[in-house]
CSV table of C-alpha atoms in Angstrom, one decimal:
chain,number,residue,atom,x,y,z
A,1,UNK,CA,-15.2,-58.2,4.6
A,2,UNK,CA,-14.0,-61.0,7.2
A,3,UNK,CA,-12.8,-58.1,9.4
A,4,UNK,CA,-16.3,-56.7,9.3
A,5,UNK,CA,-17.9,-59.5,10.1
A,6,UNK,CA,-16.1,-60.5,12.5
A,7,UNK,CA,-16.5,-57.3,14.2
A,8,UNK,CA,-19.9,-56.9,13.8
A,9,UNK,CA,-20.5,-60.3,16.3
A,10,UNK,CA,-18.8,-57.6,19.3
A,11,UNK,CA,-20.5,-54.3,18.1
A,12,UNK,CA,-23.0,-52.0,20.2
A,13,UNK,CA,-25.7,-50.7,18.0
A,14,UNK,CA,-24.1,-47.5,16.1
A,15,UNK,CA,-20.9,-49.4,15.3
A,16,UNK,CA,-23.0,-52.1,13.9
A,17,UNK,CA,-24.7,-50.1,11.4
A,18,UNK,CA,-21.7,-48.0,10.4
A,19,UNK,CA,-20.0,-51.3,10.0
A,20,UNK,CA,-22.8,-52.5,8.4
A,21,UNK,CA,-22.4,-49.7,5.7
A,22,UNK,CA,-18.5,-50.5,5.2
A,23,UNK,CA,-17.2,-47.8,7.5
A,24,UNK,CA,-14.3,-49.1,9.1
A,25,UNK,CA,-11.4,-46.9,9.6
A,26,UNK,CA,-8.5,-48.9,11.4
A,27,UNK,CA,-7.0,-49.3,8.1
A,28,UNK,CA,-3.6,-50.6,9.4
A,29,UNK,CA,-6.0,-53.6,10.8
A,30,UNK,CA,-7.2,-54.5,7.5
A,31,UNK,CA,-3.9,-54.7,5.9
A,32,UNK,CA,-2.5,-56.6,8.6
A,33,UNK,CA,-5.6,-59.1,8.0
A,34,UNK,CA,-5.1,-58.9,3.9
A,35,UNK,CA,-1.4,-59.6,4.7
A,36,UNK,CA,-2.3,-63.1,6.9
A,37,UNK,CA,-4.9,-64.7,4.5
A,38,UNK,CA,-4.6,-65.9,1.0
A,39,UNK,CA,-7.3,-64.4,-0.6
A,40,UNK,CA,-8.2,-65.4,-4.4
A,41,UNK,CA,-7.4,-63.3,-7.4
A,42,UNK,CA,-10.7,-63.8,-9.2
A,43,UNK,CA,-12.8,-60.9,-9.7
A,44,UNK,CA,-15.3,-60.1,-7.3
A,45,UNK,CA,-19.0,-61.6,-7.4
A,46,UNK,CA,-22.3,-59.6,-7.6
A,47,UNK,CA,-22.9,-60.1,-3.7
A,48,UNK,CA,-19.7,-58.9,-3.0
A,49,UNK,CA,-19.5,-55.8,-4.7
A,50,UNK,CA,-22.8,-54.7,-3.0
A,51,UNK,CA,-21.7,-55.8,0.1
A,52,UNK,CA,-21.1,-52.9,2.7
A,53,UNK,CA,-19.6,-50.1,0.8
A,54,UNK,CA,-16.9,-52.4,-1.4
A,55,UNK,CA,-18.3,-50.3,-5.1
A,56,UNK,CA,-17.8,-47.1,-3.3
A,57,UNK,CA,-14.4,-48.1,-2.0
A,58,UNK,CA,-13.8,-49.4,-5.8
A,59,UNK,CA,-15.5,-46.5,-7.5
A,60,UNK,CA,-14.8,-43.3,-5.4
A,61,UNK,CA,-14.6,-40.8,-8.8
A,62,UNK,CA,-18.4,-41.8,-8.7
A,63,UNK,CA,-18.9,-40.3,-5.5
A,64,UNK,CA,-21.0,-36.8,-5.4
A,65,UNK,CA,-19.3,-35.4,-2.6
A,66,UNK,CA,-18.0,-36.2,0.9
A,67,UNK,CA,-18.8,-39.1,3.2
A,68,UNK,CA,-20.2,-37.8,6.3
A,69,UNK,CA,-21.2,-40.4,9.7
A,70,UNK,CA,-24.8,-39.5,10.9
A,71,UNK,CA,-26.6,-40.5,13.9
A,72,UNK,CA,-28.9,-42.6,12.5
A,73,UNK,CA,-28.8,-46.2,12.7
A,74,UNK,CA,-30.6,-46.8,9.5
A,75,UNK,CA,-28.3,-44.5,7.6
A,76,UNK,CA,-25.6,-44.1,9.1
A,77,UNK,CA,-23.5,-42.5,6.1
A,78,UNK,CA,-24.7,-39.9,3.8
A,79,UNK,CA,-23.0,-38.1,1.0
A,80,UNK,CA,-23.3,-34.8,1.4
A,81,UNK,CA,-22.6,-32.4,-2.0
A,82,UNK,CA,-24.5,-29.6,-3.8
A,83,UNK,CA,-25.7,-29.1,-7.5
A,84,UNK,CA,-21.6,-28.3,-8.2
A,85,UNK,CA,-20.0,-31.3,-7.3
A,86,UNK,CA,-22.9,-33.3,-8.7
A,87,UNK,CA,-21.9,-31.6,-12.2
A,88,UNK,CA,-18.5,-31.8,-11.9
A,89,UNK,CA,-18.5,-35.5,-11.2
A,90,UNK,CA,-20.8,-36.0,-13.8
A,91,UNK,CA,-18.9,-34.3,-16.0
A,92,UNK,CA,-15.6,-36.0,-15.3
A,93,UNK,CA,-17.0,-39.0,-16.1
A,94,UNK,CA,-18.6,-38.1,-19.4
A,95,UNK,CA,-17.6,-35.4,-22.2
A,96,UNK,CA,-20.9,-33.3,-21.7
A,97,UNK,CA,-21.0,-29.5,-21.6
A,98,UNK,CA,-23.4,-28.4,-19.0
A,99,UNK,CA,-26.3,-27.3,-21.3
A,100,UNK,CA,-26.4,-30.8,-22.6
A,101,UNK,CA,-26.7,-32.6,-19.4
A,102,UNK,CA,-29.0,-30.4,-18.2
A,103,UNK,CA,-31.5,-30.9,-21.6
A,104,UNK,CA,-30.6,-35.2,-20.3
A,105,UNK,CA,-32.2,-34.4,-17.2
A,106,UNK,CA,-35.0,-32.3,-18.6
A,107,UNK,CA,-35.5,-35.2,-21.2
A,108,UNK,CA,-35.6,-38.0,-18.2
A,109,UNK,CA,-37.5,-36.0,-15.8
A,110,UNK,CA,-40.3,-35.5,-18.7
A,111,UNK,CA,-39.7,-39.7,-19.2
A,112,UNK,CA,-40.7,-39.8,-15.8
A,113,UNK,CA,-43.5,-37.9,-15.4
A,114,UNK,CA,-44.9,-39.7,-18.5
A,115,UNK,CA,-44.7,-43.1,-16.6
């Protein structure tokens, strides 16, 4: 994150927001910066696990598909995946057959509708 930030002061616009997001891809620069810098042990606080993309980084088996960099400077990153990796992800994480999670979203889109 002091990388980033640091960065971010010398940025054009685009590089801004796709460092804004957590893309930064010089990862030999990052270790070299983890590798200069004590840096506590204690688990990571509320702000900075939503910080740029640090629970995506930390949590990638939650991740619906592929990464992709966009043009946009408000989004600048998007996931992009189809119905399939959506349910295989989902079902990785939990030990529901297909029919079942699709009655859960049946259940939670009538939920929905009801609010």
């Amino acid at each position: 994150m002091d990388l980033i930030r640091e960065k971010l002061a010398s940025a054009d616009d685009m590089q801004a927001a796709l460092l804004r997001n957590g893309v930064y891809y010089d990862q030999k620069t990052i270790e070299e910066r983890a590798k200069s810098k004590q840096y506590p042990q204690t688990p990571l606080s509320f702000t900075e696990l939503s910080t740029f993309n640090t629970w995506f980084v930390l949590h990638p088996e939650k991740i619906c598909g592929q990464e992709v960099i966009t043009t946009s400077k408000e989004f600048p990153v998007t996931i992009q995946g189809d119905k399939s990796k959506i349910l295989a992800t989902i079902q990785k994480q939990q030990s529901y057959s297909i029919l079942e999670m699709e009655a859960l979203a049946l259940e939670y889109e009538l939920q929905i509708n009801q609010l």
